[in-house]
Coordinates of C-alpha atoms in Angstrom, one line a residue:
M1 CA 11.6 19.2 13.9
S2 CA 10.6 16.3 11.7
H3 CA 7.1 16.3 10.1
Y4 CA 7.0 12.5 10.4
K5 CA 5.8 10.8 13.5
S6 CA 6.2 7.1 13.7
N7 CA 4.2 4.7 16.0
V8 CA 6.7 2.0 16.8
R9 CA 4.7 1.1 20.0
D10 CA 1.7 0.2 18.0
Q11 CA 3.8 -1.8 15.5
E12 CA 5.4 -3.8 18.4
F13 CA 1.9 -4.4 19.9
N14 CA 0.6 -5.8 16.6
L15 CA 3.7 -7.9 15.9
F16 CA 4.2 -9.5 19.4
E17 CA 1.1 -9.1 21.5
V18 CA -1.5 -9.7 18.9
L19 CA 0.0 -11.6 16.0
G20 CA 2.7 -13.6 17.7
L21 CA 5.7 -12.9 15.4
D22 CA 8.0 -14.3 18.0
K23 CA 6.7 -17.9 17.3
V24 CA 8.8 -18.1 14.2
L25 CA 11.9 -16.1 15.3
G26 CA 15.1 -17.8 16.3
E27 CA 14.6 -20.9 14.1
G28 CA 14.6 -22.0 10.5
E29 CA 15.3 -19.3 8.0
Y30 CA 14.8 -16.7 10.7
S31 CA 17.3 -18.1 13.1
D32 CA 19.3 -14.9 13.2
L33 CA 16.3 -12.9 14.4
D34 CA 14.9 -12.5 18.0
P35 CA 12.4 -10.1 19.5
D36 CA 15.1 -7.7 20.8
T37 CA 16.7 -7.5 17.3
V38 CA 13.3 -6.8 15.7
R39 CA 12.6 -4.0 18.2
E40 CA 16.1 -2.5 17.5
M41 CA 15.5 -2.6 13.8
L42 CA 12.1 -0.9 14.1
A43 CA 13.5 1.8 16.4
E44 CA 16.5 2.4 14.1
S45 CA 14.4 2.6 11.0
A46 CA 12.1 5.1 12.7
R47 CA 15.0 7.2 13.8
L48 CA 16.4 7.3 10.3
C49 CA 13.1 8.1 8.7
E50 CA 12.2 10.8 11.3
G51 CA 15.6 12.3 10.5
P52 CA 17.5 12.2 7.2
V53 CA 14.8 10.6 5.2
A54 CA 12.1 13.1 6.3
A55 CA 14.4 16.0 6.0
S56 CA 13.8 16.6 2.3
F57 CA 10.0 16.0 2.3
V58 CA 9.1 19.7 1.9
D59 CA 12.0 20.7 -0.4
G60 CA 11.1 17.9 -2.8
D61 CA 7.6 19.2 -3.0
R62 CA 8.5 22.9 -3.4
N63 CA 11.4 22.3 -5.8
P64 CA 10.3 19.3 -7.9
P65 CA 12.5 17.5 -10.5
V66 CA 13.5 19.4 -13.6
F67 CA 13.3 17.7 -17.0
D68 CA 15.6 18.6 -19.8
P69 CA 14.1 17.4 -23.1
N70 CA 17.3 17.9 -25.0
T71 CA 19.3 15.4 -22.9
H72 CA 16.3 13.3 -21.8
T73 CA 17.4 13.7 -18.2
V74 CA 15.8 14.5 -14.9
T75 CA 17.5 16.6 -12.2
L76 CA 16.5 15.9 -8.6
P77 CA 16.8 18.2 -5.6
E78 CA 20.1 17.7 -3.9
S79 CA 18.4 17.4 -0.5
F80 CA 16.2 14.6 -1.8
K81 CA 19.2 12.7 -3.2
K82 CA 20.8 12.8 0.3
S83 CA 17.6 11.3 1.8
V84 CA 17.7 8.4 -0.8
Q85 CA 21.4 7.9 -0.2
A86 CA 21.0 7.8 3.6
F87 CA 18.3 5.1 3.2
I88 CA 20.4 3.0 0.9
E89 CA 23.7 3.4 2.9
G90 CA 21.8 2.1 5.9
G91 CA 21.0 -1.1 3.9
W92 CA 17.3 -0.5 4.3
D93 CA 16.7 -1.0 0.6
K94 CA 17.8 -4.6 0.9
V95 CA 15.4 -5.5 3.8
G96 CA 13.8 -8.9 3.1
T97 CA 15.6 -9.5 -0.1
L98 CA 17.6 -12.6 -1.0
E99 CA 21.0 -13.2 0.6
E100 CA 22.5 -13.5 -2.9
L101 CA 21.5 -9.8 -3.3
G102 CA 22.9 -8.7 0.0
G103 CA 19.7 -9.0 1.9
M104 CA 18.7 -10.8 5.1
P105 CA 15.7 -13.2 5.3
M106 CA 12.9 -11.9 7.5
P107 CA 9.2 -12.4 7.7
R108 CA 7.2 -10.2 5.3
I109 CA 5.3 -8.8 8.2
L110 CA 8.5 -7.3 9.6
V111 CA 9.6 -6.1 6.1
W112 CA 6.3 -4.1 5.7
A113 CA 6.5 -2.8 9.3
I114 CA 9.9 -1.3 8.5
H115 CA 8.8 0.0 5.1
E116 CA 5.9 1.8 6.9
H117 CA 8.4 4.3 8.2
V118 CA 9.9 5.5 4.9
L119 CA 6.5 5.4 3.2
G120 CA 5.2 7.8 5.9
A121 CA 8.3 10.0 6.1
N122 CA 9.1 10.4 2.4
P123 CA 7.5 7.8 0.1
A124 CA 9.4 8.8 -3.0
V125 CA 12.6 7.7 -1.3
W126 CA 11.2 4.1 -1.2
M127 CA 10.3 4.4 -4.9
Y128 CA 13.7 5.5 -6.0
A129 CA 15.5 3.0 -3.8
G130 CA 13.5 0.0 -5.0
G131 CA 16.2 -1.3 -7.3
T132 CA 17.2 -4.3 -5.1
G133 CA 13.5 -5.2 -4.7
F134 CA 13.1 -5.3 -8.5
A135 CA 16.4 -7.3 -8.7
N136 CA 14.8 -9.7 -6.2
I137 CA 11.9 -10.2 -8.6
L138 CA 14.2 -10.6 -11.6
H139 CA 16.2 -13.2 -9.7
H140 CA 13.0 -15.1 -9.0
L141 CA 11.7 -15.0 -12.6
G142 CA 14.8 -14.9 -14.8
T143 CA 17.3 -17.3 -16.4
D144 CA 20.5 -18.3 -14.7
E145 CA 22.2 -15.5 -16.7
Q146 CA 19.6 -13.0 -15.6
K147 CA 20.0 -14.1 -12.0
K148 CA 23.6 -13.0 -12.4
W149 CA 22.4 -9.6 -13.7
A150 CA 20.1 -9.3 -10.7
E151 CA 23.0 -9.9 -8.4
L152 CA 25.1 -7.3 -10.3
A153 CA 22.2 -4.8 -10.1
A154 CA 21.9 -5.2 -6.3
E155 CA 25.7 -5.1 -5.8
R156 CA 26.2 -2.0 -7.9
G157 CA 23.0 -0.2 -6.6
W158 CA 21.1 0.2 -9.8
G159 CA 17.7 1.8 -10.0
A160 CA 14.7 0.0 -11.5
T161 CA 11.2 0.6 -12.8
M162 CA 8.0 -1.2 -13.6
V163 CA 6.8 -0.3 -17.2
L164 CA 3.2 -1.2 -18.0
T165 CA 1.0 1.8 -18.8
E166 CA 0.6 3.3 -22.3
P167 CA -1.4 6.4 -23.4
D168 CA -4.2 4.2 -24.6
A169 CA -3.6 1.2 -22.2
G170 CA -4.2 2.2 -18.6
S171 CA -6.5 -0.1 -16.7
D172 CA -6.9 -2.0 -20.0
V173 CA -3.4 -3.3 -19.9
G174 CA -4.1 -5.8 -22.7
A175 CA -4.6 -2.9 -25.2
G176 CA -0.8 -2.2 -25.0
R177 CA 0.8 -1.7 -28.4
T178 CA 4.5 -1.6 -27.5
K179 CA 6.1 -4.3 -29.6
A180 CA 9.1 -6.5 -29.4
V181 CA 11.1 -8.0 -32.4
K182 CA 13.5 -10.8 -31.8
Q183 CA 17.0 -10.4 -33.0
D184 CA 19.5 -13.0 -34.2
D185 CA 21.7 -12.7 -31.1
G186 CA 18.7 -13.6 -28.8
S187 CA 17.9 -10.1 -27.7
W188 CA 14.8 -8.2 -28.7
H189 CA 14.3 -4.7 -30.0
I190 CA 11.5 -2.9 -28.1
D191 CA 9.5 -0.1 -29.8
G192 CA 6.8 2.0 -28.2
V193 CA 5.8 4.7 -25.7
K194 CA 5.0 4.1 -22.1
R195 CA 3.3 6.5 -19.7
F196 CA 3.2 7.2 -15.9
I197 CA 6.5 5.4 -15.2
T198 CA 7.8 6.1 -11.7
S199 CA 11.5 7.0 -11.4
A200 CA 12.3 6.3 -15.0
D201 CA 15.3 8.7 -14.7
S202 CA 17.0 9.5 -11.4
D203 CA 19.7 12.1 -12.0
D204 CA 23.1 10.8 -10.9
L205 CA 21.7 8.6 -8.1
F206 CA 22.4 5.4 -9.9
E207 CA 25.0 4.4 -12.6
N208 CA 22.3 2.4 -14.4
I209 CA 18.5 1.7 -14.3
F210 CA 16.8 -1.4 -15.5
H211 CA 13.2 -1.4 -16.7
L212 CA 10.9 -4.4 -16.6
V213 CA 8.8 -3.7 -19.7
L214 CA 5.6 -5.3 -20.9
A215 CA 5.6 -5.6 -24.7
R216 CA 4.0 -7.7 -27.4
P217 CA 6.3 -9.9 -29.4
E218 CA 5.9 -9.6 -33.1
G219 CA 3.1 -11.8 -34.3
A220 CA 1.6 -12.4 -30.8
G221 CA -2.1 -12.3 -30.3
P222 CA -4.2 -9.5 -28.8
G223 CA -5.0 -8.9 -25.1
T224 CA -3.0 -9.7 -22.0
K225 CA -2.2 -13.2 -23.2
G226 CA 0.0 -11.8 -26.0
L227 CA 2.2 -9.8 -23.6
S228 CA 5.7 -10.7 -22.5
L229 CA 8.1 -9.3 -20.0
F230 CA 11.5 -7.8 -21.0
F231 CA 14.6 -6.6 -19.1
V232 CA 15.6 -3.3 -20.7
P233 CA 18.6 -1.4 -19.2
K234 CA 19.3 2.3 -19.6
F235 CA 22.9 1.5 -20.4
L236 CA 24.1 -1.8 -22.0
F237 CA 26.6 -3.4 -19.6
D238 CA 29.3 -6.0 -19.3
P239 CA 27.4 -9.2 -18.2
E240 CA 30.3 -10.3 -16.1
T241 CA 31.1 -7.1 -14.2
G242 CA 28.0 -4.9 -14.7
E243 CA 30.2 -2.1 -15.9
P244 CA 27.9 0.3 -17.9
G245 CA 28.7 0.7 -21.6
E246 CA 26.8 2.2 -24.5
R247 CA 23.5 4.1 -24.1
N248 CA 20.5 1.9 -24.9
G249 CA 17.6 3.3 -26.9
V250 CA 15.2 3.9 -24.0
F251 CA 14.7 7.6 -23.2
V252 CA 12.5 9.8 -20.9
T253 CA 10.5 12.1 -23.2
N254 CA 8.3 13.9 -20.7
V255 CA 7.8 14.4 -17.0
E256 CA 4.3 15.0 -15.7
H257 CA 3.2 18.0 -13.6
K258 CA 1.3 16.6 -10.7
M259 CA -1.0 17.5 -7.8
G260 CA 1.3 15.9 -5.3
L261 CA 4.2 13.4 -4.7
K262 CA 6.1 15.8 -7.0
V263 CA 9.6 14.7 -6.2
S264 CA 8.8 11.3 -7.6
A265 CA 9.4 11.9 -11.3
T266 CA 6.5 10.4 -13.3
C267 CA 7.8 9.9 -16.8
E268 CA 6.9 9.2 -20.4
L269 CA 9.3 6.5 -21.6
T270 CA 10.0 6.1 -25.3
M271 CA 11.8 3.1 -26.7
G272 CA 13.4 2.5 -30.1
Q273 CA 12.5 5.9 -31.6
H274 CA 15.6 8.0 -31.2
G275 CA 17.9 6.4 -33.8
I276 CA 19.1 3.8 -31.3
P277 CA 17.4 0.4 -30.8
A278 CA 16.0 -0.3 -27.4
K279 CA 17.6 -3.7 -26.6
G280 CA 15.8 -5.9 -24.2
W281 CA 15.9 -9.6 -23.1
L282 CA 13.0 -11.8 -22.5
V283 CA 12.4 -12.7 -18.9
G284 CA 11.1 -16.3 -18.6
E285 CA 8.9 -17.6 -21.4
V286 CA 7.0 -15.8 -24.2
H287 CA 3.5 -14.7 -23.2
D288 CA 4.1 -15.1 -19.5
G289 CA 4.3 -11.3 -19.1
I290 CA 1.1 -10.5 -17.3
A291 CA 1.5 -13.3 -14.9
Q292 CA 5.1 -12.3 -14.1
M293 CA 4.1 -8.7 -13.8
F294 CA 1.5 -9.5 -11.3
D295 CA 4.3 -10.5 -8.9
V296 CA 5.4 -6.9 -9.2
I297 CA 1.9 -5.5 -9.1
E298 CA 1.0 -7.3 -6.0
Q299 CA 4.0 -5.9 -4.2
A300 CA 3.2 -2.5 -5.5
R301 CA -0.4 -2.7 -4.3
M302 CA 0.7 -3.7 -0.8
M303 CA 3.1 -0.8 -0.8
V304 CA 0.4 1.7 -1.8
G305 CA -1.9 0.5 0.9
T306 CA 0.9 0.7 3.5
K307 CA 1.9 4.1 2.3
A308 CA -1.6 5.4 2.6
I309 CA -2.1 4.0 6.1
S310 CA 1.3 5.3 7.2
T311 CA 0.4 8.8 5.9
L312 CA -2.8 8.8 7.8
S313 CA -1.0 7.7 11.0
T314 CA 1.5 10.6 10.8
G315 CA -1.4 13.0 9.9
Y316 CA -3.3 11.9 12.9
L317 CA -0.3 12.2 15.2
N318 CA 0.4 15.7 13.9
A319 CA -3.2 16.7 14.4
L320 CA -3.3 15.2 17.9
E321 CA -0.1 17.1 18.9
Y322 CA -1.7 20.4 17.6
A323 CA -5.0 19.7 19.4
K324 CA -3.3 19.2 22.7
E325 CA -1.6 22.6 22.5
R326 CA -4.2 24.8 20.7
V327 CA -6.3 26.7 23.3
Q328 CA -9.6 28.0 21.9
G329 CA -13.0 28.6 23.5
A330 CA -14.5 27.4 26.7
D331 CA -15.8 23.9 27.5
L332 CA -19.2 23.3 25.9
T333 CA -20.8 22.9 29.4
Q334 CA -19.7 26.5 30.1
M335 CA -20.3 28.0 26.6
T336 CA -22.6 30.8 27.9
D337 CA -20.2 31.9 30.6
K338 CA -17.9 34.6 29.1
A339 CA -15.6 34.3 32.1
A340 CA -15.1 30.6 31.8
P341 CA -11.5 29.5 31.3
R342 CA -10.3 28.8 27.8
V343 CA -9.4 25.1 27.1
T344 CA -7.4 23.2 24.6
I345 CA -9.5 22.0 21.6
T346 CA -9.2 18.4 22.8
H347 CA -12.0 19.3 25.2
H348 CA -14.4 19.9 22.4
P349 CA -16.8 17.0 21.4
D350 CA -16.4 17.2 17.7
V351 CA -12.6 17.5 17.9
R352 CA -12.6 14.3 20.0
R353 CA -14.9 12.6 17.5
S354 CA -12.6 13.6 14.7
L355 CA -9.4 12.5 16.5
M356 CA -10.8 9.1 17.5
T357 CA -12.0 8.6 13.9
Q358 CA -8.5 9.3 12.7
K359 CA -7.0 7.0 15.4
A360 CA -9.3 4.2 14.7
Y361 CA -8.7 4.1 11.0
A362 CA -5.0 4.7 11.3
E363 CA -4.5 1.9 13.8
G364 CA -7.2 -0.3 12.2
G365 CA -5.4 0.2 8.9
R366 CA -2.1 -0.8 10.4
A367 CA -3.7 -3.9 11.9
L368 CA -5.1 -4.7 8.5
Y369 CA -1.9 -4.5 6.5
L370 CA 0.1 -6.4 9.2
Y371 CA -2.6 -9.1 9.4
T372 CA -2.4 -9.4 5.6
A373 CA 1.4 -9.7 5.7
S374 CA 1.1 -12.5 8.3
Y375 CA -0.2 -14.7 5.4
Q376 CA 2.7 -13.8 3.1
D377 CA 5.1 -16.3 4.8
A378 CA 4.1 -19.9 5.0
A379 CA 5.9 -20.5 8.3
L380 CA 4.3 -17.5 10.0
A381 CA 0.8 -18.3 8.6
K382 CA 1.2 -21.9 9.9
A383 CA 2.4 -20.8 13.3
V384 CA -0.1 -18.0 13.8
H385 CA -3.2 -19.0 11.9
G386 CA -2.7 -22.8 11.5
V387 CA -3.1 -22.8 7.7
D388 CA -1.1 -24.4 5.0
A389 CA 0.8 -22.5 2.3
E390 CA -2.0 -22.8 -0.3
L391 CA -4.6 -21.3 1.9
A392 CA -2.2 -18.6 3.1
A393 CA -1.6 -17.5 -0.5
K394 CA -5.4 -17.4 -1.1
V395 CA -6.0 -15.3 2.0
N396 CA -3.2 -12.9 1.0
D397 CA -4.7 -12.6 -2.5
L398 CA -8.1 -11.9 -0.9
L399 CA -6.8 -9.2 1.4
L400 CA -4.5 -7.3 -1.0
P401 CA -7.3 -5.3 -2.7
V402 CA -8.7 -4.5 0.7
V403 CA -5.4 -3.1 1.9
K404 CA -4.9 -1.2 -1.3
G405 CA -8.4 -0.1 -2.0
C406 CA -9.8 0.6 1.5
G407 CA -6.4 1.8 2.8
S408 CA -6.1 4.4 0.1
E409 CA -9.7 5.6 0.2
Q410 CA -10.0 5.8 4.0
A411 CA -6.6 7.4 4.5
Y412 CA -7.4 10.2 2.0
A413 CA -10.8 10.8 3.5
K414 CA -9.6 10.8 7.1
L415 CA -6.6 13.0 6.3
T416 CA -9.2 15.7 5.7
E417 CA -10.2 15.2 9.3
S418 CA -6.5 15.7 10.3
L419 CA -6.4 18.9 8.4
Q420 CA -9.7 20.1 9.8
T421 CA -8.3 19.6 13.3
F422 CA -5.8 22.5 12.6
G423 CA -8.7 24.8 11.5
G424 CA -7.5 27.5 9.1
S425 CA -3.9 26.7 9.9
G426 CA -4.3 23.3 8.3
F427 CA -4.8 25.1 4.9
L428 CA -1.3 26.6 5.2
Q429 CA 2.0 25.0 4.2
D430 CA 3.3 25.8 7.7
Y431 CA 2.0 22.3 8.6
P432 CA 2.5 19.1 6.7
V433 CA -1.1 17.8 6.4
E434 CA -2.0 19.7 3.2
Q435 CA 1.0 18.0 1.5
Y436 CA 0.0 14.7 3.0
I437 CA -3.4 15.0 1.3
R438 CA -1.9 16.0 -2.1
D439 CA 0.6 13.2 -1.9
A440 CA -2.0 10.6 -0.8
K441 CA -4.6 11.2 -3.6
I442 CA -2.5 9.1 -6.0
D443 CA -2.9 6.0 -3.8
S444 CA -6.5 5.4 -4.9
L445 CA -5.4 5.8 -8.6
Y446 CA -2.2 4.0 -9.4
E447 CA -1.7 0.2 -9.4
G448 CA -5.4 -0.1 -10.2
T449 CA -8.1 2.4 -9.2
T450 CA -10.4 1.5 -6.3
A451 CA -13.1 0.3 -8.8
I452 CA -10.5 -2.1 -10.3
Q453 CA -9.6 -3.3 -6.9
A454 CA -13.3 -3.9 -6.1
Q455 CA -13.9 -5.9 -9.2
D456 CA -10.8 -7.9 -8.7
F457 CA -11.9 -8.5 -5.1
F458 CA -15.3 -9.8 -6.1
F459 CA -14.8 -11.7 -9.3
R460 CA -11.3 -13.1 -8.7
K461 CA -10.8 -13.3 -5.0
I462 CA -14.3 -14.4 -4.0
V463 CA -16.2 -15.9 -7.0
R464 CA -13.2 -17.6 -8.8
D465 CA -11.9 -18.8 -5.4
K466 CA -15.4 -20.2 -4.6
G467 CA -15.3 -18.2 -1.3
V468 CA -12.6 -20.3 0.3
A469 CA -10.4 -17.4 1.5
L470 CA -13.4 -15.3 2.5
G471 CA -14.9 -18.2 4.4
H472 CA -11.6 -18.6 6.3
V473 CA -11.5 -15.0 7.4
A474 CA -15.3 -14.9 8.2
G475 CA -14.7 -18.0 10.3
Q476 CA -12.0 -16.3 12.3
I477 CA -14.3 -13.3 12.9
G478 CA -17.1 -15.7 13.9
E479 CA -14.9 -17.5 16.4
F480 CA -13.9 -14.2 17.9
I481 CA -17.5 -13.2 18.3
K482 CA -18.3 -16.4 20.1
N483 CA -15.4 -16.5 22.6
E484 CA -15.1 -14.7 25.9
S485 CA -11.8 -12.8 25.6
G486 CA -12.2 -9.5 27.3
N487 CA -14.2 -11.0 30.2
G488 CA -17.5 -9.9 28.7
R489 CA -16.4 -6.3 28.6
L490 CA -16.7 -6.2 24.8
K491 CA -20.2 -7.8 24.8
S492 CA -22.1 -4.9 23.0
E493 CA -19.2 -4.4 20.6
R494 CA -19.2 -8.1 19.7
E495 CA -22.9 -7.9 19.0
L496 CA -22.4 -5.0 16.7
L497 CA -19.6 -6.9 15.0
A498 CA -21.9 -9.9 14.6
K499 CA -24.4 -7.7 12.8
A500 CA -21.7 -6.3 10.6
L501 CA -20.6 -9.8 9.6
E502 CA -24.1 -10.7 8.8
D503 CA -24.5 -7.6 6.7
V504 CA -21.3 -8.2 4.7
Q505 CA -22.3 -11.9 4.1
G506 CA -25.7 -10.6 3.0
M507 CA -24.0 -8.2 0.5
A508 CA -21.9 -11.0 -0.9
A509 CA -25.0 -13.2 -1.3
T510 CA -26.9 -10.5 -3.1
M511 CA -24.0 -9.7 -5.5
T512 CA -23.6 -13.4 -6.2
G513 CA -27.3 -13.5 -7.1
Y514 CA -26.8 -10.6 -9.5
L515 CA -24.0 -12.4 -11.1
M516 CA -26.0 -15.6 -11.5
A517 CA -28.9 -13.7 -12.9
A518 CA -26.6 -12.3 -15.6
Q519 CA -26.6 -15.7 -17.2
E520 CA -30.2 -15.0 -18.3
D521 CA -30.1 -11.2 -18.3
P522 CA -26.6 -10.0 -19.2
Q523 CA -27.4 -6.5 -17.9
S524 CA -27.7 -7.8 -14.4
I525 CA -23.9 -7.7 -14.3
Y526 CA -24.2 -3.9 -14.1
K527 CA -25.6 -4.3 -10.6
V528 CA -22.4 -6.0 -9.5
G529 CA -20.4 -3.1 -10.9
L530 CA -22.6 -0.5 -9.2
A531 CA -22.2 -2.3 -5.8
S532 CA -18.6 -3.5 -5.9
V533 CA -16.8 -0.5 -4.4
R534 CA -19.3 -0.2 -1.6
F535 CA -18.9 -3.9 -0.9
L536 CA -15.1 -3.6 -0.8
M537 CA -15.3 -0.6 1.6
S538 CA -17.8 -2.5 3.8
V539 CA -15.4 -5.5 4.0
G540 CA -12.6 -3.1 5.0
D541 CA -14.7 -1.7 7.8
L542 CA -15.7 -5.2 9.0
L543 CA -12.1 -6.3 9.0
M544 CA -10.8 -3.2 10.8
G545 CA -13.7 -3.4 13.3
W546 CA -12.8 -7.0 14.1
L547 CA -9.0 -6.4 14.3
L548 CA -9.6 -3.4 16.6
Q549 CA -11.8 -5.5 18.9
R550 CA -9.2 -8.3 18.9
Q551 CA -6.6 -5.7 20.0
A552 CA -9.0 -4.5 22.7
A553 CA -9.3 -8.0 24.1
V554 CA -5.5 -8.1 24.4
A555 CA -5.4 -4.7 26.0
I556 CA -8.0 -5.7 28.6
A557 CA -5.9 -8.6 29.6
A558 CA -2.8 -6.4 29.9
L559 CA -4.7 -3.9 32.1
D560 CA -5.9 -6.8 34.2
A561 CA -2.3 -7.9 34.6
G562 CA -1.4 -4.5 36.1
A563 CA -0.1 -2.3 33.2
T564 CA 0.9 1.2 34.4
G565 CA 2.1 4.5 33.1
A566 CA 2.3 5.0 29.4
D567 CA 1.4 1.3 28.8
K568 CA -1.9 1.8 30.7
S569 CA -2.8 4.8 28.6
F570 CA -1.9 2.9 25.4
Y571 CA -4.1 0.0 26.3
E572 CA -7.0 2.2 27.3
G573 CA -6.7 3.9 23.9
K574 CA -7.0 0.5 22.2
I575 CA -10.2 -0.3 24.0
A576 CA -11.6 3.2 23.3
A577 CA -10.8 2.9 19.5
A578 CA -12.4 -0.5 19.2
S579 CA -15.6 0.6 21.0
F580 CA -15.8 3.8 19.0
F581 CA -15.4 2.0 15.7
A582 CA -18.0 -0.6 16.7
K583 CA -20.6 2.0 17.7
N584 CA -20.0 4.6 15.1
M585 CA -18.8 2.8 11.9
L586 CA -20.1 -0.8 11.9
P587 CA -23.8 0.1 12.1
L588 CA -23.4 2.0 8.8
L589 CA -23.0 -1.3 7.0
T590 CA -26.7 -2.1 7.5
S591 CA -27.7 0.8 5.3
T592 CA -25.1 -0.1 2.8
R593 CA -26.5 -3.6 2.7
Q594 CA -30.0 -2.2 2.1
V595 CA -28.7 -0.1 -0.8
I596 CA -27.0 -3.1 -2.4
D597 CA -30.1 -5.3 -1.9
T598 CA -32.2 -2.8 -3.8
I599 CA -29.9 -1.7 -6.6
D600 CA -31.5 -1.4 -10.0
N601 CA -30.3 -0.5 -13.5
E602 CA -32.0 2.9 -13.8
L603 CA -28.6 4.6 -13.8
M604 CA -27.3 2.3 -16.6
E605 CA -30.4 3.0 -18.7
L606 CA -30.1 6.7 -18.4
D607 CA -29.2 8.5 -21.6
E608 CA -25.7 9.9 -21.5
A609 CA -27.0 13.3 -22.4
A610 CA -28.9 13.5 -19.1
F611 CA -25.7 13.5 -17.1

């Protein structure tokens, strides 16, 4: 039986009953899509991921890739390669990519809903199978000749990687020292060492791999403004046919030993230091590298958040299944009666609290990433939210660090609740949750740690944007609070949401005050740094609280219309999750606001020796 448990019903609820995806189907660039086709795609994707894709999840962890330093190659488990091949053979690696690359146009919200399945079932499969996605980016950024290369890469099924990090240039990307020297033939020789490169070698899965590498052209200035983006293939190739030729001078020189996500080979990549030059080609213009790479990074951050949320969802559903079957102890009302019948642990108050916490964050997180994705298509954003493309892009930018930062932190924390539901059995490898936890920890680390997300959120997405996107989202929440959907049955929950909105707006005002004060007292900026992660997490809770209540209003209407059977239970669960979150999570924002309001710099003034 598969470890992975999808939740297609909740996806369909979000897409059609809440967000109105059907408003853009059957017309324009989505003329080939209708609601029935979308439902079939979700169901088929879930079947594949619950079956062949999930099949190697455990084996890939217990028998991770083997690195041969003599040949600079990585050997992957055969079972895992079969999972990757099943995913690619089904065409799922091309979902949402350009037609020139063999893809089919579809709204980003549907693309991410489909990706949720593989990211929950076996996330490393998505990472190895990302070649066409990278080709899509190269096609967007590259010259006419490079567009042809992108088409060849997609047609021939090449792998691909994103190559930023160096041993001394992690979060500080601008400290990168990998250099590029222009050659007479228009190519560049790349020289340097990169670290933490996902899928930099992939056994015999692909005939070639292309790396998108950040490097500093010879003579360029310091910092991120001096960086450029280069296309560096593992094998040089015929530019007309794509047929691989000579080995290029880019080699894997180490594979990390990790806590989790072990089957995803995390590599050190060395270029130009093995007697063969590492030939690369400039993508776009010189010094555009960091701006170009942010196209890749933004996709990666959305992926990480979706991965985390999907993992929490399957963790919760595994815990729920176990709790419904595990008989232990008597009902609390009969705890002193030794003859009382034994009950399943779903009867115990704290187990119910834990399960509803998991449910609320899993379904709230799904609502969050899908809401964010609804701004990634101009047509859908206009149809659903009534906004133009410029504002839609701003809102998407605002929400990405929330999806990535809050999604990863909350998923990791709530997966411990999933494990706790199993009791001592959860600590065993007989059940998948301990692996979920190990695999999920990376989500708050790569593609920018949570602190990096929090600073990006405040400084770039709020301050630099002058609060435009935040004001739009806050306005939507405010309108929901005022309206009467739910026929007054969410009155107390709305009041709690209103207080949470007030608290978050107060936090934003306080942090802006600290920033303004830094003009006179530079150390006041430390207060922003001390508050930023807590602020980001508070915004995440506010958004999930609102989205859950919006779902509850839809559920109330469906129940009033006479929903029965499984649908009735589903809608009742929606109302319960929204109410629980409002009463148990939203009030905590008041204390967080108080902490942010009273932050001082004592911690920053403390001598390092005192830690």
